[in-house]
Amino acid sequence: MDTNFSKIRMTGKLLSSKEISCEELTKQYLNNIEKENKILNAYVTITAEEALESAKKVDEKIRRGDSLLPLEGIPMSLKDNISTKNIKTTCCSKILQNYFPIYNATVWNLLKQQNSVLLGKTNMDEFAMGSSSETSCFGGSLNPHNSNHVAGGSSGGAAASVSGNIAVFGLGSDTGGSIRQPASFCGVVGLKPTYGTVSRYGLIAYASSFDQIGPITTSVEDAALVFDAIAEYDPMDSTSQGKKQSAAAGLTQNIKGMKIGLVKEYFEDIDEDVREAMEKAIETYRQLGAEIVECSISELKYGLPVYYILACAEASSNLGRYDGIRYGFKVPHYEDLNEMICKTRSEGFGAEVKHRILLGTYVLSAGYYDAYYKKAQNLRGVIVNAFKRVFESCDIILAPTVPMTSFPCGQTVKDAIQTYQTDICTVPVNIAGLPAISIPCGWDRKGLPIGLQLIGNNFCEATILNAAYQYEAVTRTDTYKAVDMGVTL
Ligand code: GLN
């Protein structure tokens, strides 16, 4: 089956057939960024020089007649919590506003080896804490489908760059849904890999036992291509295992007889439009020959408290390093060391980050550790086992990515608790370390995209990608043309 939705393969073909040079292509993207980014606020740093340098290398290879690697010459973006040597990496926080890393994250090294063209660093919620990218010190990233709505978060800029056609693909990070939720809100594909498949080396930590880097793309095949490129074993990350199988190679398998689990708790309290889209998707899978299995994970109700207790606890420890001494922002006036640290952290961090550091410190403190942190750790084990139980009778689980579509701008800042609750369908996956993908599956009545989530067993990226690919093949009607890619030939 050749669905021809792969923007990466399409771009690669244009380059190797010399229809456009990599330098021309890169310049087109940079021009488009200049125009579109004023509205979308997807990029917080634009790396034109770096991009053109890689483009020259690619053009040189093409001139020599060398064949190109899958991601060679492809214009892309990196979330601003992925370390890039000598390129500003801020986590969209004032505390890192002038931070230039002295080393590259492994994922960026892997893409650099392929001569992928880095267009810039994308906007995000400060330290990846949020669901709208509005906690960014640069202001939020807007939704390309409706600029009165948010792009989502925390990888809002990454999703907006891909959906707004100012990057062919982007890398985001997902601690509790931050790849899948913005992908769902912006109508693109987002893959959160199994914990341990993609190296976290050089990813600025939020909650280390949940964090995972993954691709945001415009097609399932592209997600598989990027996943294959970045899911390598890395001795620099002690939790690294690498991928167990190639994802792109497994995309054409028939899914007749595949057992798709519907966990009933995932369908409670979801918007009507989302419910309708889910029902249609389930019907499509039935027609593709899948077997629908009804099941239940009553423990899912613990998902949000478990996630917010553990993630905040880990964040409070991880963010202890920003003290004004080693690197990052430091207040200019202070009396002594204590005051310097206190003022630096008070001024350098935004409200949401401070809120979570306080919460995390509280649940770890003597006297409360057993009541909150330990209990949450125990419940994490319970949720892991509940998923194991479901995967004994199902190959994958189908669920909404988010119970609703993109929120209007400004709403998340007003109501933090309600915003946390919108993570209900994404956080269980991170608690259990499982892989999951969000793919577009229709529109609500306001014309905003809806996302369908497919969850797999550990290291079964190939299975969910294949199931997503089969769905895309029968539901998607558009095909990319060069003109859609911002390329004028
Ligand atoms: N919205 C979630 C949070 O605020 C998830 C963030 C993430 O995955 N980085 O923590």
Tab-separated table of C-alpha atoms in Angstrom, residues 96-424:
chain	number	residue	atom	x	y	z
A	96	LEU	CA	17.410	29.862	31.182
A	97	GLN	CA	16.815	32.868	28.933
A	98	ASN	CA	20.469	33.123	27.903
A	99	TYR	CA	21.516	29.515	28.225
A	100	PHE	CA	23.659	28.061	25.424
A	101	PRO	CA	24.281	24.344	26.053
A	102	ILE	CA	27.821	23.026	25.696
A	103	TYR	CA	26.655	19.685	24.330
A	104	ASN	CA	23.982	18.230	22.053
A	105	ALA	CA	21.102	16.038	23.100
A	106	THR	CA	21.516	12.549	21.623
A	107	VAL	CA	18.393	12.958	19.468
A	108	TRP	CA	19.842	16.101	17.904
A	109	ASN	CA	23.182	14.356	17.316
A	110	LEU	CA	21.334	11.542	15.539
A	111	LEU	CA	19.418	13.972	13.310
A	112	LYS	CA	22.524	16.053	12.692
A	113	GLN	CA	24.333	12.940	11.490
A	114	GLN	CA	21.587	12.654	8.882
A	115	ASN	CA	21.964	16.355	7.934
A	116	SER	CA	18.395	17.187	8.936
A	117	VAL	CA	17.898	20.928	8.591
A	118	LEU	CA	17.190	22.600	11.948
A	119	LEU	CA	14.969	25.636	11.375
A	120	GLY	CA	14.644	26.591	15.008
A	121	LYS	CA	13.597	25.845	18.558
A	122	THR	CA	9.912	25.697	19.354
A	123	ASN	CA	7.731	27.291	21.984
A	124	MET	CA	6.504	25.270	24.972
A	125	ASP	CA	5.064	25.615	28.432
A	126	GLU	CA	7.795	26.641	30.860
A	127	PHE	CA	9.807	23.484	31.687
A	128	ALA	CA	7.070	21.522	29.862
A	129	MET	CA	4.565	22.150	32.661
A	130	GLY	CA	1.203	22.905	31.122
A	131	SER	CA	-1.349	22.076	28.464
A	132	SER	CA	-1.591	25.235	26.357
A	133	SER	CA	2.005	26.509	25.981
A	134	GLU	CA	0.725	29.655	27.703
A	135	THR	CA	3.059	29.262	30.689
A	136	SER	CA	5.935	30.003	28.266
A	137	CYS	CA	7.861	33.186	29.132
A	138	PHE	CA	7.455	34.068	25.431
A	139	GLY	CA	3.642	33.849	25.504
A	140	GLY	CA	1.585	30.984	24.074
A	141	SER	CA	1.668	29.389	20.647
A	142	LEU	CA	-1.550	29.699	18.642
A	143	ASN	CA	-3.522	27.053	16.811
A	144	PRO	CA	-3.035	27.150	13.011
A	145	HIS	CA	-6.684	26.084	12.584
A	146	ASN	CA	-8.026	28.985	14.645
A	147	SER	CA	-5.811	31.648	16.149
A	148	ASN	CA	-8.267	32.356	18.980
A	149	HIS	CA	-7.432	28.897	20.283
A	150	VAL	CA	-4.264	27.458	21.780
A	151	ALA	CA	-1.936	25.069	19.991
A	152	GLY	CA	-1.951	22.908	23.131
A	153	GLY	CA	0.973	21.952	25.279
A	154	SER	CA	3.429	21.590	26.389
A	155	SER	CA	4.888	20.970	22.875
A	156	GLY	CA	2.502	23.579	21.427
A	157	GLY	CA	5.136	25.266	19.269
A	158	ALA	CA	6.258	21.932	17.807
A	159	ALA	CA	2.698	20.986	16.835
A	160	ALA	CA	1.963	24.467	15.459
A	161	SER	CA	5.189	24.423	13.397
A	162	VAL	CA	4.172	21.152	11.752
A	163	SER	CA	0.473	21.907	11.388
A	164	GLY	CA	1.210	25.470	10.195
A	165	ASN	CA	3.566	24.091	7.535
A	166	ILE	CA	6.675	25.835	8.843
A	167	ALA	CA	8.500	22.559	9.576
A	168	VAL	CA	8.173	19.147	7.935
A	169	PHE	CA	8.483	17.475	11.319
A	170	GLY	CA	9.234	18.435	14.886
A	171	LEU	CA	10.494	16.719	17.994
A	172	GLY	CA	8.551	17.254	21.188
A	173	SER	CA	8.633	15.675	24.628
A	174	ASP	CA	5.812	13.913	26.441
A	175	THR	CA	5.730	13.603	30.235
A	176	GLY	CA	1.960	13.454	30.662
A	177	GLY	CA	0.656	14.031	27.145
A	178	SER	CA	2.739	16.888	25.783
A	179	ILE	CA	3.284	15.359	22.347
A	180	ARG	CA	-0.135	13.768	21.884
A	181	GLN	CA	-2.320	16.593	23.213
A	182	PRO	CA	-0.943	19.405	21.019
A	183	ALA	CA	-0.854	16.994	18.058
A	184	SER	CA	-4.546	16.313	18.683
A	185	PHE	CA	-5.361	20.034	19.046
A	186	CYS	CA	-3.478	20.944	15.852
A	187	GLY	CA	-4.692	18.057	13.673
A	188	VAL	CA	-1.337	16.316	13.240
A	189	VAL	CA	0.282	13.027	14.283
A	190	GLY	CA	2.183	12.724	17.587
A	191	LEU	CA	3.995	9.641	18.849
A	192	LYS	CA	5.026	9.123	22.471
A	193	PRO	CA	7.448	6.182	22.412
A	194	THR	CA	7.891	3.527	25.118
A	195	TYR	CA	9.872	4.850	28.075
A	196	GLY	CA	13.510	4.003	27.334
A	197	THR	CA	13.372	3.742	23.542
A	198	VAL	CA	14.489	7.299	22.790
A	199	SER	CA	17.445	8.690	24.715
A	200	ARG	CA	16.685	11.448	27.218
A	201	TYR	CA	20.328	12.571	27.250
A	202	GLY	CA	20.258	16.340	26.763
A	203	LEU	CA	16.513	16.643	27.308
A	204	ILE	CA	16.151	19.181	30.096
A	205	ALA	CA	14.422	17.160	32.788
A	206	TYR	CA	10.916	17.795	34.060
A	207	ALA	CA	9.925	14.432	35.571
A	208	SER	CA	12.621	11.935	34.638
A	209	SER	CA	10.658	8.719	35.158
A	210	PHE	CA	7.973	9.935	32.708
A	211	ASP	CA	9.821	12.107	30.141
A	212	GLN	CA	10.158	10.769	26.602
A	213	ILE	CA	11.046	12.482	23.309
A	214	GLY	CA	9.026	11.735	20.179
A	215	PRO	CA	8.019	12.996	16.740
A	216	ILE	CA	5.207	15.298	15.628
A	217	THR	CA	4.475	14.881	11.916
A	218	THR	CA	1.764	15.269	9.284
A	219	SER	CA	1.474	11.547	8.544
A	220	VAL	CA	1.827	8.196	10.278
A	221	GLU	CA	4.598	7.099	7.941
A	222	ASP	CA	6.593	10.209	8.821
A	223	ALA	CA	6.193	9.444	12.533
A	224	ALA	CA	7.590	5.961	11.857
A	225	LEU	CA	10.522	7.340	9.841
A	226	VAL	CA	11.480	9.822	12.561
A	227	PHE	CA	10.968	7.249	15.307
A	228	ASP	CA	13.298	4.827	13.532
A	229	ALA	CA	15.949	7.552	13.283
A	230	ILE	CA	15.889	8.621	16.939
A	231	ALA	CA	15.111	5.387	18.823
A	232	GLU	CA	18.689	4.202	19.269
A	233	TYR	CA	20.294	2.672	22.348
A	234	ASP	CA	22.370	5.328	24.122
A	235	PRO	CA	24.898	4.552	26.883
A	236	MET	CA	24.533	8.179	28.054
A	237	ASP	CA	20.988	7.474	29.322
A	238	SER	CA	20.860	4.754	31.974
A	239	THR	CA	17.233	3.931	31.096
A	240	SER	CA	17.955	3.614	27.376
A	241	GLN	CA	17.073	0.388	25.601
A	242	GLY	CA	16.568	1.536	22.018
A	243	LYS	CA	13.827	0.228	19.758
A	244	LYS	CA	13.114	-3.468	19.445
A	245	GLN	CA	11.929	-3.361	15.852
A	246	SER	CA	11.809	-1.010	12.872
A	247	ALA	CA	8.519	0.848	12.755
A	248	ALA	CA	8.534	1.982	9.115
A	249	ALA	CA	9.136	-1.574	7.867
A	250	GLY	CA	5.990	-2.861	9.580
A	251	LEU	CA	3.488	-0.403	8.176
A	252	THR	CA	1.720	-2.444	5.567
A	253	GLN	CA	0.436	-5.291	7.630
A	254	ASN	CA	-3.175	-6.258	7.487
A	255	ILE	CA	-4.961	-5.705	10.804
A	256	LYS	CA	-7.660	-8.345	10.309
A	257	GLY	CA	-8.216	-10.050	13.625
A	258	MET	CA	-6.305	-7.411	15.593
A	259	LYS	CA	-7.865	-7.098	19.044
A	260	ILE	CA	-8.625	-3.488	19.890
A	261	GLY	CA	-9.513	-2.803	23.514
A	262	LEU	CA	-12.077	-0.190	24.473
A	263	VAL	CA	-11.433	0.675	28.089
A	264	LYS	CA	-14.759	2.073	29.218
A	265	GLU	CA	-13.276	4.600	31.685
A	266	TYR	CA	-11.635	6.436	28.778
A	267	PHE	CA	-15.053	7.296	27.400
A	268	GLU	CA	-16.540	8.825	30.539
A	269	ASP	CA	-17.024	12.609	30.528
A	270	ILE	CA	-15.908	13.295	26.991
A	271	ASP	CA	-17.362	15.984	24.710
A	272	GLU	CA	-20.163	14.923	22.404
A	273	ASP	CA	-18.199	15.723	19.222
A	274	VAL	CA	-15.258	13.693	20.481
A	275	ARG	CA	-17.564	10.781	21.320
A	276	GLU	CA	-19.060	10.811	17.838
A	277	ALA	CA	-15.608	10.859	16.243
A	278	MET	CA	-14.569	7.906	18.433
A	279	GLU	CA	-17.633	5.919	17.408
A	280	LYS	CA	-16.856	6.512	13.745
A	281	ALA	CA	-13.230	5.478	14.254
A	282	ILE	CA	-14.314	2.284	16.021
A	283	GLU	CA	-16.621	1.511	13.091
A	284	THR	CA	-13.749	2.068	10.649
A	285	TYR	CA	-11.605	-0.394	12.578
A	286	ARG	CA	-14.443	-2.926	12.550
A	287	GLN	CA	-14.596	-2.598	8.784
A	288	LEU	CA	-10.852	-3.112	8.586
A	289	GLY	CA	-11.450	-6.473	10.254
A	290	ALA	CA	-10.376	-5.654	13.796
A	291	GLU	CA	-12.100	-7.288	16.717
A	292	ILE	CA	-13.392	-4.834	19.328
A	293	VAL	CA	-12.937	-5.976	22.920
A	294	GLU	CA	-14.777	-4.149	25.710
A	295	CYS	CA	-12.769	-3.857	28.912
A	296	SER	CA	-12.318	-1.799	32.036
A	297	ILE	CA	-9.466	-0.348	34.105
A	298	SER	CA	-11.148	0.954	37.242
A	299	GLU	CA	-7.714	2.093	38.507
A	300	LEU	CA	-7.628	4.839	35.837
A	301	LYS	CA	-9.346	7.136	38.326
A	302	TYR	CA	-6.028	7.334	40.185
A	303	GLY	CA	-4.187	8.470	37.061
A	304	LEU	CA	-4.344	12.226	37.601
A	305	PRO	CA	-3.427	12.316	41.310
A	306	VAL	CA	-0.649	9.755	40.788
A	307	TYR	CA	0.772	11.732	37.888
A	308	TYR	CA	0.587	15.143	39.514
A	309	ILE	CA	2.091	13.926	42.801
A	310	LEU	CA	4.981	12.033	41.209
A	311	ALA	CA	5.704	14.509	38.399
A	312	CYS	CA	5.781	17.454	40.815
A	313	ALA	CA	7.976	15.499	43.244
A	314	GLU	CA	10.474	14.729	40.500
A	315	ALA	CA	10.301	18.293	39.184
A	316	SER	CA	11.037	19.757	42.611
A	317	SER	CA	14.228	17.723	42.687
A	318	ASN	CA	15.202	18.247	39.028
A	319	LEU	CA	14.712	22.005	39.169
A	320	GLY	CA	16.863	22.328	42.299
A	321	ARG	CA	19.871	22.892	40.033
A	322	TYR	CA	18.724	26.372	38.972
A	323	ASP	CA	20.247	28.334	41.793
A	324	GLY	CA	22.033	31.222	40.065
A	325	ILE	CA	25.410	29.660	40.849
A	326	ARG	CA	26.212	27.252	38.061
A	327	TYR	CA	24.428	28.625	35.033
A	328	GLY	CA	21.318	30.466	33.972
A	329	PHE	CA	19.721	33.653	35.260
A	330	LYS	CA	21.027	35.289	38.437
A	331	VAL	CA	19.616	38.399	40.123
A	332	PRO	CA	22.069	41.321	40.045
A	333	HIS	CA	21.486	42.594	43.598
A	334	TYR	CA	21.628	40.545	46.802
A	335	GLU	CA	23.081	40.649	50.293
A	336	ASP	CA	24.225	37.061	50.761
A	337	LEU	CA	24.126	33.633	49.147
A	338	ASN	CA	20.753	32.670	50.587
A	339	GLU	CA	19.122	35.831	49.372
A	340	MET	CA	20.712	35.413	45.949
A	341	ILE	CA	19.303	31.886	45.534
A	342	CYS	CA	15.926	32.872	46.896
A	343	LYS	CA	15.578	35.956	44.678
A	344	THR	CA	16.954	34.168	41.609
A	345	ARG	CA	14.444	31.350	41.893
A	346	SER	CA	11.549	33.662	42.781
A	347	GLU	CA	12.172	35.906	39.792
A	348	GLY	CA	13.492	33.309	37.353
A	349	PHE	CA	10.626	30.811	37.541
A	350	GLY	CA	7.059	31.520	36.446
A	351	ALA	CA	3.981	30.944	38.623
A	352	GLU	CA	3.102	27.430	37.389
A	353	VAL	CA	6.647	26.132	37.865
A	354	LYS	CA	6.841	27.578	41.393
A	355	HIS	CA	3.457	26.089	42.184
A	356	ARG	CA	4.673	22.628	41.159
A	357	ILE	CA	8.016	22.918	42.971
A	358	LEU	CA	6.112	23.768	46.165
A	359	LEU	CA	3.684	20.909	45.667
A	360	GLY	CA	6.511	18.472	44.915
A	361	THR	CA	8.563	19.571	47.902
A	362	TYR	CA	5.503	19.180	50.114
A	363	VAL	CA	4.723	15.602	49.038
A	364	LEU	CA	8.361	14.616	49.579
A	365	SER	CA	8.745	16.248	52.982
A	366	ALA	CA	9.077	14.252	56.204
A	367	GLY	CA	5.644	13.483	57.548
A	368	TYR	CA	3.926	13.668	54.148
A	369	TYR	CA	6.178	11.337	52.168
A	370	ASP	CA	4.255	8.215	53.237
A	371	ALA	CA	0.856	9.851	52.846
A	372	TYR	CA	1.407	11.152	49.321
A	373	TYR	CA	4.607	10.183	47.504
A	374	LYS	CA	4.787	6.570	48.664
A	375	LYS	CA	1.100	6.008	48.120
A	376	ALA	CA	1.355	7.424	44.601
A	377	GLN	CA	4.345	5.168	43.855
A	378	ASN	CA	2.361	2.141	45.011
A	379	LEU	CA	-0.589	3.148	42.875
A	380	ARG	CA	1.735	3.589	39.913
A	381	GLY	CA	2.474	-0.140	40.222
A	382	VAL	CA	-1.236	-0.889	40.366
A	383	ILE	CA	-1.841	1.030	37.121
A	384	VAL	CA	1.108	-0.704	35.406
A	385	ASN	CA	-0.404	-4.074	36.325
A	386	ALA	CA	-3.871	-3.033	35.174
A	387	PHE	CA	-2.521	-2.274	31.682
A	388	LYS	CA	-0.605	-5.585	31.677
A	389	ARG	CA	-3.883	-7.347	32.401
A	390	VAL	CA	-5.628	-5.601	29.465
A	391	PHE	CA	-2.788	-6.421	27.078
A	392	GLU	CA	-3.280	-10.114	27.851
A	393	SER	CA	-6.488	-9.962	25.826
A	394	CYS	CA	-5.909	-6.957	23.501
A	395	ASP	CA	-3.229	-5.940	21.006
A	396	ILE	CA	-3.859	-2.219	21.338
A	397	ILE	CA	-6.203	0.152	23.188
A	398	LEU	CA	-8.259	2.818	21.418
A	399	ALA	CA	-9.225	6.006	23.293
A	400	PRO	CA	-9.646	9.719	22.772
A	401	THR	CA	-6.368	11.651	23.086
A	402	VAL	CA	-8.097	14.489	24.942
A	403	PRO	CA	-11.741	14.583	26.082
A	404	MET	CA	-12.208	17.843	24.156
A	405	THR	CA	-10.777	19.996	21.387
A	406	SER	CA	-8.450	23.003	21.729
A	407	PHE	CA	-9.318	25.571	24.402
A	408	PRO	CA	-9.781	29.279	23.712
A	409	CYS	CA	-6.686	31.339	24.568
A	410	GLY	CA	-6.429	32.460	28.191
A	411	GLN	CA	-8.644	29.760	29.680
A	412	THR	CA	-5.953	27.468	31.105
A	413	VAL	CA	-4.319	30.267	33.017
A	414	LYS	CA	-7.599	31.007	34.791
A	415	ASP	CA	-8.376	27.483	35.895
A	416	ALA	CA	-5.376	25.279	36.675
A	417	ILE	CA	-7.244	22.352	38.246
A	418	GLN	CA	-9.691	22.084	35.390
A	419	THR	CA	-6.731	22.157	33.019
A	420	TYR	CA	-5.014	19.299	34.894
A	421	GLN	CA	-8.191	17.271	34.469
A	422	THR	CA	-7.952	17.498	30.690
A	423	ASP	CA	-4.857	15.248	30.882
A	424	ILE	CA	-7.030	12.336	32.020
